[in-house]
Amino acid sequence: MSPRSDPGALSRPDDHIDSPEPSVEASVTQPKLGVVGWLRFAWRQLTSMRTALLLLLLLAIAAVPGSLVPQRSSDPNGVTQYFADNPNLAPVLDGFQMFDVYTSAWFSAVYLLLFVSLIGCIIPRTKHHFDALRARPPRTPARLARLAGYTERALPETETPDAAIDRAAADLKRAGYRVERYELRGEPSVSAERGYLRETGNLVFHSALLGVLVTVAIGGGFGFAGQRVVVEGQSFVNTLAAYDSFNPGRFFDDATLDPYKLELTDLDAVYETQNQEALGQPVDFTATVEITARDADEAVEGEVKVNHPLRAHGTDVYLLGNGYAPTITVENAEGEVVFTDAIPFLPQDANLTSIGVVKVPDGMPEQLGMIGFLYPTQTTLDSGAYASTYPDLVYPVLTLNVYAGDLGIDGGTPTSVYTLDPSTMEQLTGGDTGVDSIELMPGETQDLPNGLGTVTFEDATPEGLPNAADGDYSHSVDRFASFDIHRDPSQGWVLVFAILIIAGLLVSLFIPRRRMWVKAAKRADGTVVLEYAGLARGEDPGLDDAVGSFADRHGGAAPHVGSEASESAGDPAKPTT
Amino acid sequence: MTLDDISITLVYSAMAVYAIAFIAYAIDLARRSAAATKAADAAADAVTPVPTARAGVGTPATVGAAAAERGSASSVGGPAPTTAGPAASVRPAQDGAGRGVDGASIAYGRSPSLRVGVAMTVLAWALHLAADITRGLAAGRVPWANMYEFALTGTLVITTVYLLVLVVSKHDLRFLGTFITGLVLVLLGIATVNFYVSVVPLPPALQSAWLVIHVFVATSAVGFLALGFALSVVQLMQARRESIVASAKAAKRSFLATLPDSATLENLAYRVIIIGFILWTFTLMAGAIWAEAAWGRYWGWDTKEVWTFIIWVVYAGYIHARATRGWRGSRSAWLAIIGFSTVLFNFTVVNLFFKGLHAYSGL
Ligand code: HEM
């Protein structure tokens, strides 16, 4: 295949296997390049197939460290732990952005270079592909015998060479080929090409990759992700202030938050009770919610489950966690209620042993803090320690350690509602104090130490159901749901590009691009023979068969003539050379 | 006996039959070496009579020596092991004189042990399939929701792809049986001994139609990539043999002489790998869609996501290598091998030792 007769070759990068060997001349003249020449040279290097390949491999390697070391984006606690465990190594790794691999300068550099290379590859190829789409199929080569699937048939006696070629052209056209008639030295021929979709698919594929990158990079900036914990019976309104944590994208505008109200009416957790191998394993979590639009009076009921987010008012609501939120009431020595609230306790293990913190800032002589442990189904270990043996509420026990002093919340520094810093406080119960921890079951009240007042673990069972007083604890503690609320306007576009990627890939890998020629060739003795041959453009395992079966249809079954008597018969794909 | 017990019994039976198949295939390989040696010795005697180099192209008779065996070879029917034929027909134009006696594939004829190997593989496959189905029935869901079940179904898919390719391919690829049954046996063994868990309910995070789709497509991809890996390994060995032959040093007579040439192996490897690659692309995307539903983001560089991505990029590299001057051939084969190593790494090490969302420790 000579470079000139093959416009398709130009649409590939220089070192594409399809394209001709780079000529020696070109490389000899290279040292005399000027600045522009060097730039062009660099650009040609960058957009070459070999560079793309190396960058791809580099990208694969660069992605590895992010799976070995915890990442701030997906596992912030893991990072903290890593720093604690490896105090010397961690800062060094951090210097190399090892905890933010996928946003690091070096990782970004690799993929950005790759995508620049990709752009530099797509643009010229698209242009050449357009040209190829409009170009005539190339001139029939002088000697077909050297090409793939070459075979010949006798010219039917009733047909002129021209008529036979016309018929071939019509047949090929019907088979989806673009055809062009040629005539060289009195030998009529038809040149046909098909499978332009292959290159189209390839270009769609590569462009869609670019599409994904751009949408993720830009589109993602318009979204947000927020977390909010909601206890059964409580609600929250979709405003910035209502979120426990909120991560806006770069271009996010608070004003676009639609202030709908979401109330958690019920959180249903189902655990395995039959299968002995899996007792207590979670089987289902369903959060039933009511959503009220900004101006509406009527609430709409909805459901959020794992794997089934709720799409509401331009946001997606996910159920990412749940747990217990015991309602605790504190009265002071005068019998005034100084605190009452349902407090989310964070689960610590599969059986939902949970830890929570009660902070009573006002109404007491000193600020009061309590660290509580909730055991949904309490048991006492041999060591005397408490544990939970089942995640559901069979025998719930709450223990509280009480601290008095400064809660550290007055200074204005934000503190987590889930942690208590007892360093500035005096411990009143548990630990080394010699005073037993307070221990409560739902519906029970106990005195606080030092006559400070009382604390109650409220029975939250709704009216009408058997409650703790009846010995049924199954509804005695409220649950909370931890919702993730997101908006990602780029998501739909990413999906569209993903579909294009798959479609382009299928088309470009499975549609063969091939050329076929039929020529009425004159032999030295004056007879005319029909010659058939093909040329693969890229991977095309079926080419020989295609040429053979076309020849059979057009010129009749393969003749058993010639010297190859030994050729194994019945294999149309094989050329009868 | 519960359904799950039946399933386990079937797994062990399948493993026993795979082992028999493996032995049969191994015997076949040994016989191939012997045949290659015999053919070479005979060729040494016959080398003068072979008329011209041109005869070398399409006919098994090239290998003067093989002529003796040829009678039986072509009469076998089915996937006739006249390997020289297809190999040569791939590039009829270029080959020509280059392929001397040593370089050509040697027709190898009928092999009872090979047929036993295939028959045993089919039997093992049937038992394996039954084991997988009973496990699914016992669990009341698709049997691919934990490591043990991935391995059970994944190895089933590997065997299925192998058998499917035997039926579809124009080439006789039965020689891959040693590799395939060996791999399946090892993986199944590890899985039943180390990863077995009794049937337990699906955690909420896995209760999704995407479990059916995403995981199944992933396992299918692995089936194709495994075959591509096997072909690439043989390709490398074959290429090495060919270069030794070409440099006219004395070539060791090995079973390789009876197998397709390295270019054919490369093409075959490429074809199964692109199917695997497309399935893997789909796996990656289906995973992203599922992650969006389950975790609220479609991509978060979780360890499993990272490795899925790495595998994808390595195979994209393989495909580019095949199209890059200087990378075609052995280098691209190495990429296919690296690619499959990352697949195995992802399935074993990443699943067992890396921390991530895919650990499903509950909500
Ligand atoms: C973002 C990185 C890239 C990825 C993930 C990627 C992936 C792929 C894949 C999967 C294929 C095979 C499917 C098909 O033919 O459509 C392919 C083919 C191809 N790619 Fe890329 N590519 C990337 C970048 C590039 C770049 C930068 C170039 C140009 C230098 C390039 C040039 C080509 C060419 C010419 C083919 C056709 C190969 C053939 O004919 O077999 N690709 N690419």
XYZ file of C-alpha atoms in Angstrom, chain B:
363
model
C -28.971 -32.701 52.998
C -29.664 -29.100 52.261
C -29.388 -27.571 48.825
C -26.178 -25.908 49.891
C -24.689 -29.246 50.925
C -25.618 -30.629 47.532
C -23.974 -27.639 45.932
C -20.765 -28.221 47.843
C -20.748 -31.902 46.934
C -21.155 -30.920 43.309
C -18.276 -28.458 43.594
C -15.984 -31.163 44.885
C -17.107 -33.555 42.159
C -16.488 -30.888 39.539
C -13.029 -30.308 40.956
C -12.245 -34.003 40.758
C -13.314 -34.130 37.122
C -11.394 -30.924 36.327
C -8.349 -32.619 37.782
C -8.810 -35.576 35.438
C -9.250 -33.194 32.523
C -6.108 -31.354 33.537
C -4.108 -34.563 33.568
C -5.457 -35.552 30.153
C -4.506 -32.174 28.705
C -1.074 -32.410 30.255
C -0.550 -35.829 28.684
C -1.582 -34.320 25.391
C 1.047 -31.600 25.729
C 3.653 -34.231 26.445
C 2.559 -36.156 23.369
C 2.833 -32.984 21.343
C 6.459 -32.578 22.332
C 7.070 -36.131 21.272
C 5.300 -35.569 17.969
C 7.318 -32.433 17.369
C 10.546 -34.281 17.946
C 9.482 -37.099 15.671
C 8.410 -34.670 12.964
C 11.681 -32.823 13.196
C 13.718 -35.965 12.910
C 11.709 -37.074 9.932
C 12.046 -33.622 8.435
C 15.782 -33.874 8.635
C 15.606 -36.921 6.408
C 13.023 -35.497 4.072
C 14.394 -32.026 3.688
C 15.956 -32.518 0.277
C 12.922 -33.912 -1.479
C 10.723 -30.923 -0.572
C 10.534 -29.238 -3.953
C 10.385 -25.447 -3.514
C 9.819 -23.061 -0.713
C 6.602 -21.921 -2.273
C 4.890 -25.146 -1.466
C 5.136 -23.967 2.075
C 2.194 -21.656 1.934
C -1.217 -23.134 2.216
C -0.689 -26.795 2.664
C 0.132 -28.839 5.685
C 2.327 -30.869 3.380
C 4.938 -28.148 3.739
C 6.321 -29.839 6.682
C 7.559 -32.680 4.679
C 7.646 -34.742 7.765
C 4.114 -34.129 8.747
C 2.958 -35.728 5.542
C 3.119 -39.079 7.185
C 0.629 -38.046 9.825
C -1.407 -35.969 7.514
C -3.638 -38.729 6.323
C -5.099 -39.134 9.741
C -5.083 -35.425 10.464
C -7.404 -34.369 7.698
C -9.725 -37.254 8.244
C -10.539 -36.259 11.798
C -13.012 -33.678 10.659
C -14.275 -31.202 13.214
C -11.653 -28.754 14.333
C -8.931 -30.459 12.387
C -5.563 -29.890 13.908
C -3.978 -28.964 10.608
C -2.679 -25.897 12.236
C -0.456 -24.942 9.393
C -3.463 -24.175 7.226
C -5.141 -21.362 9.106
C -1.882 -19.945 10.272
C -0.676 -19.595 6.759
C -3.928 -18.284 5.392
C -3.777 -15.273 7.649
C -1.016 -13.729 5.688
C -0.679 -15.702 2.536
C 1.189 -12.949 0.788
C 4.019 -12.348 3.195
C 4.780 -15.799 4.387
C 6.240 -17.404 1.353
C 9.619 -18.853 1.626
C 10.367 -17.652 5.119
C 8.732 -20.549 6.783
C 11.190 -23.369 6.692
C 10.662 -26.777 8.113
C 11.388 -25.693 11.631
C 9.315 -22.553 11.666
C 6.125 -24.112 10.497
C 3.564 -25.630 12.706
C 3.489 -29.339 12.710
C 0.340 -31.212 11.998
C -0.200 -33.381 14.966
C -3.074 -35.657 14.249
C -5.533 -37.343 16.463
C -5.029 -37.239 20.188
C -7.136 -39.450 22.411
C -5.955 -37.686 25.535
C -7.032 -34.349 24.117
C -10.492 -35.733 23.476
C -10.652 -37.155 26.978
C -9.575 -33.747 28.253
C -12.374 -31.968 26.425
C -14.977 -34.557 27.366
C -13.960 -34.317 31.028
C -14.036 -30.532 30.841
C -17.583 -30.668 29.545
C -18.572 -33.044 32.331
C -16.849 -30.902 34.969
C -18.549 -27.867 33.520
C -21.965 -29.527 33.856
C -21.284 -30.410 37.495
C -19.939 -26.931 38.121
C -23.026 -25.386 36.560
C -25.254 -27.579 38.705
C -23.272 -26.554 41.779
C -23.693 -22.906 40.915
C -27.415 -23.234 40.283
C -28.061 -25.158 43.497
C -26.117 -22.549 45.423
C -28.319 -19.889 43.850
C -31.457 -21.838 44.727
C -30.241 -22.357 48.268
C -29.677 -18.642 48.651
C -32.828 -17.651 46.792
C -30.878 -15.177 44.665
C -28.096 -14.968 42.117
C -25.061 -16.920 43.271
C -22.537 -14.106 43.152
C -22.791 -12.014 46.273
C -19.624 -12.851 48.205
C -16.070 -13.980 47.539
C -16.927 -17.659 47.537
C -19.776 -17.147 45.140
C -17.780 -14.815 42.865
C -15.151 -17.513 42.606
C -17.705 -20.249 42.020
C -19.472 -18.341 39.277
C -16.354 -16.689 37.881
C -14.574 -19.988 37.316
C -17.742 -21.364 35.768
C -17.692 -18.476 33.335
C -14.028 -19.105 32.524
C -14.803 -22.703 31.587
C -17.896 -21.628 29.685
C -15.957 -19.094 27.637
C -13.295 -21.684 26.901
C -15.839 -24.236 25.696
C -17.686 -21.568 23.732
C -14.516 -20.490 21.990
C -13.755 -24.120 21.127
C -17.071 -24.279 19.320
C -16.852 -20.916 17.611
C -13.209 -20.563 16.686
C -11.816 -21.680 13.381
C -8.646 -22.620 15.183
C -8.102 -25.628 17.346
C -7.619 -24.105 20.756
C -8.067 -27.245 22.809
C -4.440 -27.051 23.845
C -5.421 -24.199 26.181
C -7.234 -26.770 28.296
C -4.223 -27.364 30.531
C -4.148 -23.737 31.446
C -7.892 -23.295 31.797
C -8.599 -26.381 33.868
C -5.500 -25.701 35.947
C -6.564 -22.135 36.675
C -10.147 -23.118 37.439
C -9.019 -25.922 39.696
C -6.697 -23.697 41.688
C -9.223 -20.877 42.047
C -12.059 -23.214 42.968
C -9.833 -24.943 45.492
C -8.803 -21.708 47.144
C -12.368 -20.486 47.167
C -13.931 -23.560 48.732
C -11.214 -23.954 51.330
C -10.665 -20.336 52.295
C -13.692 -18.290 51.355
C -16.602 -20.603 51.891
C -19.476 -19.025 53.773
C -22.881 -20.506 54.298
C -25.891 -18.873 52.751
C -26.736 -15.619 54.496
C -29.167 -12.886 53.540
C -28.006 -10.047 51.324
C -27.057 -6.889 53.172
C -29.165 -3.928 52.065
C -26.265 -2.438 50.082
C -26.303 -5.462 47.787
C -30.032 -5.628 47.275
C -30.093 -4.243 43.807
C -30.673 -5.310 40.237
C -27.173 -4.027 39.607
C -25.768 -6.873 41.632
C -27.140 -9.191 38.973
C -25.861 -7.120 36.066
C -22.663 -5.498 37.255
C -21.157 -8.508 38.935
C -22.173 -10.933 36.237
C -20.736 -8.795 33.471
C -17.563 -8.393 35.490
C -17.186 -12.141 35.891
C -17.843 -12.664 32.185
C -15.188 -10.113 31.367
C -12.782 -12.042 33.548
C -13.613 -15.194 31.613
C -12.565 -13.614 28.331
C -9.554 -11.860 29.776
C -8.366 -15.149 31.273
C -8.443 -16.760 27.868
C -6.659 -13.786 26.383
C -4.042 -14.132 29.073
C -3.515 -17.806 28.269
C -3.197 -17.066 24.564
C -0.750 -14.266 25.239
C 1.444 -16.498 27.354
C 1.541 -19.108 24.611
C 2.139 -16.325 22.097
C 5.229 -15.230 24.002
C 6.541 -18.754 24.229
C 5.841 -19.285 20.566
C 7.513 -16.004 19.597
C 10.565 -17.015 21.539
C 10.677 -20.358 19.789
C 10.227 -18.676 16.430
C 13.088 -16.296 17.015
C 15.322 -19.170 18.038
C 14.303 -21.021 14.917
C 14.859 -17.959 12.786
C 18.341 -17.453 14.165
C 18.936 -21.011 12.993
C 20.100 -22.225 16.343
C 19.021 -25.686 17.163
C 15.458 -25.377 18.336
C 14.241 -27.507 21.153
C 11.436 -29.748 20.025
C 8.479 -28.741 22.089
C 4.732 -28.980 21.937
C 4.795 -25.426 20.641
C 5.676 -26.724 17.217
C 2.198 -28.181 16.965
C 0.459 -24.946 17.888
C -0.504 -21.933 15.763
C 2.249 -19.407 15.104
C 2.664 -16.370 17.310
C 0.957 -13.972 14.915
C -2.154 -16.133 14.880
C -2.069 -16.445 18.654
C -1.753 -12.696 18.940
C -4.779 -12.146 16.737
C -6.799 -14.647 18.720
C -5.728 -13.107 22.002
C -6.686 -9.685 20.716
C -10.130 -10.869 19.704
C -11.022 -12.384 23.059
C -9.472 -9.491 24.926
C -11.479 -6.832 23.138
C -14.641 -8.694 24.081
C -13.383 -8.802 27.646
C -12.475 -5.139 27.435
C -15.928 -4.105 26.278
C -17.492 -6.128 29.070
C -15.082 -4.513 31.504
C -15.978 -1.047 30.229
C -19.574 -1.930 30.868
C -18.689 -3.270 34.316
C -17.038 -0.008 35.185
C -20.022 2.024 34.041
C -22.636 -0.215 35.616
C -20.621 -0.038 38.817
C -20.690 3.736 38.656
C -24.446 3.775 38.175
C -24.875 1.412 41.085
C -22.532 3.432 43.265
C -24.617 6.477 42.519
C -27.710 4.715 43.801
C -26.055 3.066 46.788
C -23.521 5.599 47.996
C -24.713 8.818 46.463
C -21.842 9.362 44.057
C -20.989 7.609 40.862
C -17.254 7.789 41.333
C -15.275 8.250 44.515
C -11.933 6.518 44.010
C -12.794 3.787 46.430
C -10.070 1.115 46.313
C -12.197 -1.214 44.251
C -13.043 1.574 41.868
C -9.386 2.472 41.585
C -8.464 -1.066 40.597
C -11.320 -1.395 38.178
C -10.032 1.764 36.567
C -6.437 0.529 36.526
C -7.460 -2.696 34.825
C -9.426 -0.748 32.254
C -6.542 1.577 31.496
C -4.032 -1.270 31.221
C -6.196 -3.017 28.650
C -6.780 0.254 26.792
C -2.982 0.374 26.720
C -2.930 -3.154 25.322
C -5.285 -2.182 22.524
C -3.187 0.848 21.674
C -0.028 -1.221 21.816
C -1.452 -3.540 19.204
C -1.850 -0.529 16.952
C 1.515 1.058 17.658
C 4.601 0.355 15.646
C 7.226 -1.194 17.858
C 4.725 -2.385 20.435
C 2.917 -5.003 18.465
C 3.794 -8.577 19.231
C 5.570 -9.504 22.418
C 5.263 -6.146 24.144
C 1.521 -6.081 23.730
C 1.403 -9.684 24.960
C 3.190 -8.559 28.099
C 0.529 -5.896 28.571
C -2.171 -8.550 28.314
C -0.359 -10.547 30.966
C 0.042 -7.529 33.225
C -3.613 -6.769 32.618
C -4.742 -10.157 33.796
C -2.437 -9.962 36.786
C -4.208 -6.779 37.804
C -7.525 -8.590 37.385
C -6.409 -11.360 39.720
C -4.916 -8.831 42.105
C -8.182 -6.936 42.159
C -10.125 -10.076 42.923
C -7.839 -11.443 45.604
C -5.584 -8.953 47.321
C -7.832 -5.930 46.956
C -10.888 -7.846 48.160
C -9.135 -9.353 51.113
C -6.641 -6.818 52.349
C -7.696 -3.402 51.178
C -10.152 -1.327 53.046
C -13.037 0.172 51.192
C -16.737 0.497 50.699
C -16.872 -2.802 48.885
C -16.311 -4.561 52.180
C -20.056 -4.407 52.918
C -19.758 -4.345 56.658
C -23.380 -3.314 56.779
C -24.891 0.110 56.714
